[in-house]
Tab-separated table of C-alpha atoms and ligand atoms in Angstrom:
chain	number	residue	atom	x	y	z
K	1	MET	CA	-82.478	-145.563	21.485
K	2	ALA	CA	-81.361	-148.146	18.977
K	3	GLU	CA	-77.848	-148.039	17.638
K	4	VAL	CA	-78.339	-147.773	13.877
K	5	VAL	CA	-75.467	-148.945	11.686
K	6	ILE	CA	-75.707	-148.053	8.005
K	7	VAL	CA	-73.543	-150.285	5.820
K	8	ARG	CA	-72.779	-150.730	2.120
K	9	ASP	CA	-74.482	-154.030	1.612
K	10	ALA	CA	-75.753	-157.243	3.144
K	11	ASP	CA	-72.279	-158.777	3.180
K	12	GLU	CA	-70.880	-156.019	5.374
K	13	ALA	CA	-73.908	-156.324	7.661
K	14	GLY	CA	-73.342	-160.075	7.892
K	15	GLU	CA	-69.724	-159.525	8.946
K	16	ILE	CA	-70.729	-157.163	11.755
K	17	ALA	CA	-73.551	-159.402	12.961
K	18	ALA	CA	-71.228	-162.417	12.842
K	19	ASP	CA	-68.622	-160.519	14.896
K	20	MET	CA	-71.248	-159.949	17.575
K	21	ILE	CA	-72.349	-163.593	17.605
K	22	GLU	CA	-68.737	-164.795	17.617
K	23	ALA	CA	-68.005	-162.659	20.679
K	24	LEU	CA	-71.003	-164.171	22.476
K	25	VAL	CA	-70.195	-167.807	21.736
K	26	ARG	CA	-66.522	-167.337	22.637
K	27	ARG	CA	-67.523	-165.837	25.978
K	28	ASN	CA	-70.163	-168.486	26.638
K	29	PRO	CA	-70.331	-171.732	24.626
K	30	ASP	CA	-73.824	-172.357	26.067
K	31	VAL	CA	-75.125	-169.046	24.677
K	32	VAL	CA	-78.854	-168.855	23.908
K	33	LEU	CA	-79.475	-167.387	20.465
K	34	GLY	CA	-82.809	-166.236	19.093
K	35	LEU	CA	-82.779	-167.327	15.466
K	36	ALA	CA	-84.512	-165.945	12.399
K	37	THR	CA	-85.166	-167.556	9.022
K	38	GLY	CA	-85.798	-165.758	5.710
K	39	SER	CA	-83.256	-164.179	3.383
K	40	THR	CA	-81.979	-161.559	5.793
K	41	PRO	CA	-79.708	-163.648	8.078
K	42	LEU	CA	-78.045	-165.560	5.237
K	43	THR	CA	-74.956	-163.340	4.997
K	44	THR	CA	-74.543	-163.596	8.781
K	45	TRP	CA	-74.576	-167.395	8.626
K	46	ALA	CA	-72.183	-167.304	5.665
K	47	SER	CA	-69.756	-165.089	7.547
K	48	LEU	CA	-69.914	-167.297	10.654
K	49	ALA	CA	-69.247	-170.412	8.579
K	50	GLY	CA	-65.643	-169.509	7.842
K	51	ARG	CA	-64.599	-168.819	11.431
K	52	GLY	CA	-64.056	-172.265	12.902
K	53	LEU	CA	-66.380	-171.615	15.847
K	54	ASP	CA	-67.798	-174.377	18.037
K	55	PHE	CA	-71.603	-174.068	18.208
K	56	SER	CA	-72.187	-177.600	19.516
K	57	ARG	CA	-73.317	-176.360	22.946
K	58	ALA	CA	-75.164	-173.236	21.769
K	59	ARG	CA	-78.901	-173.237	22.281
K	60	GLY	CA	-81.273	-171.772	19.681
K	61	PHE	CA	-84.909	-170.648	19.642
K	62	VAL	CA	-86.339	-169.924	16.209
K	63	LEU	CA	-88.795	-167.017	16.054
K	64	ASP	CA	-91.624	-168.671	14.199
K	65	GLU	CA	-92.936	-171.584	12.179
K	66	TYR	CA	-95.737	-172.229	9.713
K	67	VAL	CA	-98.745	-174.160	10.906
K	68	GLY	CA	-100.100	-176.841	8.601
K	69	LEU	CA	-97.051	-178.002	6.640
K	70	GLU	CA	-96.318	-181.701	6.859
K	71	PRO	CA	-93.275	-182.560	9.028
K	72	GLY	CA	-90.089	-182.416	6.975
K	73	HIS	CA	-91.575	-180.035	4.378
K	74	PRO	CA	-88.521	-178.301	2.849
K	75	GLU	CA	-89.970	-174.836	3.506
K	76	SER	CA	-90.885	-175.466	7.130
K	77	TYR	CA	-88.663	-173.311	9.279
K	78	ARG	CA	-87.404	-176.474	10.997
K	79	SER	CA	-86.067	-177.660	7.645
K	80	VAL	CA	-84.798	-174.200	6.720
K	81	ILE	CA	-82.890	-173.666	9.963
K	82	ASP	CA	-81.398	-177.188	9.799
K	83	ARG	CA	-80.304	-176.662	6.200
K	84	GLU	CA	-78.989	-173.122	6.525
K	85	LEU	CA	-77.614	-172.986	10.065
K	86	VAL	CA	-77.655	-176.152	12.156
K	87	ILE	CA	-75.836	-178.431	9.711
K	88	PRO	CA	-73.364	-175.946	8.164
K	89	LEU	CA	-72.332	-174.403	11.507
K	90	GLY	CA	-72.415	-177.588	13.588
K	91	PHE	CA	-75.182	-176.732	16.049
K	92	SER	CA	-76.603	-179.732	17.915
K	93	PRO	CA	-80.074	-180.206	16.358
K	94	GLU	CA	-81.661	-181.157	19.690
K	95	LEU	CA	-80.557	-177.828	21.192
K	96	VAL	CA	-82.253	-175.784	18.452
K	97	HIS	CA	-85.973	-175.342	18.964
K	98	VAL	CA	-88.818	-174.295	16.689
K	99	PRO	CA	-92.242	-173.339	18.085
K	100	GLY	CA	-95.023	-175.874	17.689
K	101	GLU	CA	-92.697	-178.824	17.194
K	102	ASN	CA	-93.707	-180.900	20.163
K	103	GLY	CA	-96.986	-181.590	21.882
K	104	THR	CA	-100.320	-180.186	20.818
K	105	ILE	CA	-100.826	-176.913	18.999
K	106	GLU	CA	-103.123	-175.673	21.792
K	107	THR	CA	-100.333	-175.681	24.348
K	108	ALA	CA	-97.403	-175.077	21.978
K	109	GLY	CA	-97.173	-171.368	22.762
K	110	GLU	CA	-96.960	-171.850	26.494
K	111	ASP	CA	-94.565	-174.784	26.071
K	112	TYR	CA	-92.221	-172.627	24.002
K	113	GLU	CA	-92.292	-169.786	26.517
K	114	ASN	CA	-91.441	-172.274	29.268
K	115	ALA	CA	-88.588	-173.745	27.242
K	116	ILE	CA	-87.065	-170.300	26.678
K	117	GLU	CA	-87.387	-169.548	30.362
K	118	ARG	CA	-85.784	-172.859	31.372
K	119	ALA	CA	-82.842	-172.045	29.094
K	120	GLY	CA	-82.363	-168.809	31.039
K	121	GLY	CA	-83.740	-166.479	28.360
K	122	VAL	CA	-82.353	-165.406	25.005
K	123	ASP	CA	-78.975	-163.642	25.006
K	124	MET	CA	-79.268	-162.196	21.525
K	125	GLN	CA	-82.295	-162.223	19.240
K	126	LEU	CA	-81.671	-161.872	15.534
K	127	LEU	CA	-84.528	-160.219	13.661
K	128	GLY	CA	-85.497	-159.553	10.069
K	129	ILE	CA	-88.406	-157.252	9.357
K	130	GLY	CA	-91.292	-157.737	6.942
K	131	ARG	CA	-92.653	-155.053	4.654
K	132	THR	CA	-95.724	-154.991	6.885
K	133	GLY	CA	-93.459	-154.068	9.792
K	134	HIS	CA	-93.713	-157.513	11.306
K	135	ILE	CA	-90.986	-159.124	13.393
K	136	GLY	CA	-91.363	-162.834	13.756
K	137	PHE	CA	-94.825	-163.271	12.286
K	138	ASN	CA	-96.338	-160.571	14.499
K	139	GLU	CA	-98.433	-158.799	11.905
K	140	PRO	CA	-99.948	-155.314	12.322
K	141	GLY	CA	-102.441	-155.340	15.159
K	142	SER	CA	-100.348	-157.660	17.333
K	143	SER	CA	-100.336	-156.841	21.011
K	144	LEU	CA	-97.049	-155.279	22.045
K	145	ALA	CA	-97.078	-157.602	25.066
K	146	SER	CA	-97.986	-160.772	23.141
K	147	ARG	CA	-96.395	-164.153	23.845
K	148	THR	CA	-95.862	-167.174	21.609
K	149	ARG	CA	-99.157	-168.065	19.918
K	150	VAL	CA	-100.888	-169.107	16.699
K	151	LYS	CA	-101.643	-166.265	14.269
K	152	ALA	CA	-103.124	-165.775	10.809
K	153	LEU	CA	-100.586	-164.539	8.249
K	154	ALA	CA	-101.195	-161.212	6.498
K	155	GLU	CA	-101.913	-161.460	2.760
K	156	GLN	CA	-98.828	-159.309	2.037
K	157	THR	CA	-96.643	-161.740	3.955
K	158	ARG	CA	-98.124	-164.745	2.151
K	159	ARG	CA	-97.410	-163.050	-1.177
K	160	ASP	CA	-93.866	-162.120	-0.071
K	161	ASN	CA	-93.202	-165.731	0.925
K	162	ALA	CA	-94.855	-167.299	-2.134
K	163	ARG	CA	-91.416	-167.290	-3.793
K	164	PHE	CA	-90.497	-170.268	-1.628
K	165	PHE	CA	-93.553	-172.308	-2.676
K	166	ASP	CA	-94.980	-173.574	-5.987
K	167	SER	CA	-97.908	-171.168	-5.779
K	168	LEU	CA	-99.563	-168.674	-3.462
K	169	ASP	CA	-102.178	-171.300	-2.607
K	170	ASP	CA	-99.443	-173.504	-1.173
K	171	VAL	CA	-98.341	-170.853	1.356
K	172	PRO	CA	-99.822	-171.693	4.750
K	173	THR	CA	-102.446	-169.339	6.137
K	174	HIS	CA	-101.312	-169.633	9.764
K	175	CYS	CA	-98.159	-169.639	11.828
K	176	ILE	CA	-96.972	-169.933	15.381
K	177	THR	CA	-94.732	-167.073	16.420
K	178	GLN	CA	-92.921	-165.715	19.418
K	179	GLY	CA	-94.858	-162.677	20.586
K	180	LEU	CA	-93.620	-159.114	20.724
K	181	GLY	CA	-93.450	-159.459	24.495
K	182	THR	CA	-91.362	-162.632	24.086
K	183	ILE	CA	-88.940	-160.889	21.744
K	184	GLN	CA	-88.637	-157.932	24.117
K	185	ARG	CA	-87.335	-160.218	26.857
K	186	ALA	CA	-84.197	-161.104	24.905
K	187	ARG	CA	-81.188	-159.314	26.358
K	188	HIS	CA	-80.058	-157.820	23.035
K	189	LEU	CA	-82.032	-157.344	19.818
K	190	LEU	CA	-80.181	-157.342	16.499
K	191	LEU	CA	-82.388	-156.299	13.587
K	192	LEU	CA	-81.125	-156.474	10.009
K	193	ALA	CA	-82.821	-155.154	6.870
K	194	PHE	CA	-81.742	-154.778	3.276
K	195	GLY	CA	-83.229	-153.106	0.233
K	196	GLU	CA	-85.555	-150.229	-0.435
K	197	ALA	CA	-88.641	-152.398	-0.089
K	198	LYS	CA	-87.924	-152.420	3.664
K	199	ALA	CA	-87.309	-148.649	3.972
K	200	ARG	CA	-90.775	-147.727	5.175
K	201	ALA	CA	-90.902	-150.510	7.749
K	202	VAL	CA	-87.409	-149.644	9.038
K	203	ALA	CA	-88.198	-145.940	9.370
K	204	GLY	CA	-91.391	-146.757	11.221
K	205	ALA	CA	-89.656	-149.251	13.480
K	206	VAL	CA	-86.797	-146.946	14.467
K	207	GLU	CA	-88.308	-143.464	14.309
K	208	GLY	CA	-92.092	-143.783	14.092
K	209	ALA	CA	-94.706	-143.997	16.791
K	210	VAL	CA	-94.628	-147.114	18.955
K	211	THR	CA	-97.767	-148.791	17.725
K	212	ALA	CA	-99.306	-152.192	17.131
K	213	SER	CA	-99.863	-150.973	13.560
K	214	LEU	CA	-96.113	-151.315	13.028
K	215	PRO	CA	-95.163	-154.171	15.323
K	216	ALA	CA	-91.373	-153.736	14.955
K	217	SER	CA	-91.692	-150.282	16.555
K	218	VAL	CA	-91.788	-152.140	19.882
K	219	ILE	CA	-87.988	-152.319	19.675
K	220	GLN	CA	-87.897	-148.653	20.703
K	221	LEU	CA	-88.906	-149.782	24.192
K	222	HIS	CA	-85.955	-152.173	24.480
K	223	GLU	CA	-82.801	-151.040	26.258
K	224	LYS	CA	-80.296	-152.725	23.941
K	225	VAL	CA	-80.998	-152.744	20.222
K	226	THR	CA	-78.690	-152.765	17.213
K	227	VAL	CA	-80.184	-152.125	13.767
K	228	ILE	CA	-77.963	-152.845	10.759
K	229	VAL	CA	-79.292	-151.618	7.411
K	230	ASP	CA	-77.954	-151.063	3.926
K	231	GLU	CA	-78.430	-147.734	2.137
K	232	GLY	CA	-81.700	-148.874	0.549
K	233	ALA	CA	-83.304	-149.950	3.812
K	234	ALA	CA	-81.953	-146.773	5.468
K	235	SER	CA	-83.409	-144.493	2.789
K	236	GLY	CA	-86.496	-143.556	4.821
K	237	LEU	CA	-84.613	-142.642	8.005
K	238	LEU	CA	-84.838	-138.978	9.019
K	239	HIS	CA	-81.776	-139.087	11.239
K	240	ALA	CA	-79.404	-141.112	9.055
K	241	ASN	CA	-76.676	-138.472	9.296
K	242	TYR	CA	-76.841	-138.527	13.066
K	243	TYR	CA	-76.540	-142.345	13.141
K	244	ARG	CA	-73.472	-142.167	10.886
K	245	TYR	CA	-71.924	-139.468	13.053
K	246	ALA	CA	-72.631	-141.362	16.275
K	247	ARG	CA	-71.172	-144.569	14.855
K	248	ASP	CA	-68.014	-142.866	13.575
K	249	ASN	CA	-67.430	-141.019	16.833
K	250	ARG	CA	-67.728	-143.749	19.423
K	251	PHE	CA	-65.267	-143.749	22.302
K	252	ASP	CA	-62.874	-146.696	22.306
K	253	TRP	CA	-64.671	-148.301	25.236
K	254	GLN	CA	-67.909	-148.258	23.223
K	255	LYS	CA	-66.433	-150.336	20.416
K	256	GLY	CA	-66.322	-154.111	20.054
G	301	PGA	P1	-86.781	-161.777	4.660
G	301	PGA	O1	-88.053	-161.784	5.595
G	301	PGA	O2	-85.601	-161.916	5.546
G	301	PGA	O3	-86.928	-162.963	3.752
G	301	PGA	O4	-86.782	-160.465	3.925
G	301	PGA	C1	-88.034	-161.042	6.764
G	301	PGA	C2	-89.381	-161.125	7.443
G	301	PGA	O5	-90.397	-161.275	6.744
G	301	PGA	O6	-89.430	-161.057	8.676
């Protein structure tokens, strides 16, 4: 099952996530990271920024991208990841990939899958979760085995993301996203969620039925998952006390 870590706030979560990423990049400068955009990873990036780490050889594969924004649009996930991660942490831009960037949209999914495979697969995939239960942009109804492909965005997701655009009409209707099957192939999944608005999705993902109706529930089938949530996002979990107990009573060899 997933290791669930319940923390005070997003800053504490960011510290723990950054510790895990730091350990990976110190062990292997050519690490392959699965990257997420959105608000959730921001405290992780902030924590990493003060550590003097060398990310110049690290490879990155972003989960998803809008379809239909003009190149260079400030809210494209290419722009977002450059602004929030690549530039501040010193990644090499050409080693950080976003789906749909090159070639034609018809073959972009397959091209991205091939690129991930050529890199040797993703060592750690960072994940946020949407209120719909999506990871990446895999909305309810997504095949649990899906691969990178073009999808329509759910109305809820467009409304949630409208805060980044001038109006709801400006939010793209489509995206290209790693599939649930793609995400499952990463060697370690690290899912972060903050705030009560995410409580239902988190409870479903960690403790509910594994179902395409709550795409994040696919993580229950993965052998190595860490879920870091604040009290609000944890508030729907039935077994919160058990997770706290298990975390506080790890053997020394289980730590770090
Ligand atoms: P957020 O989005 O990090 O901005 O909350 C997460 C998601 O929709 O996957």
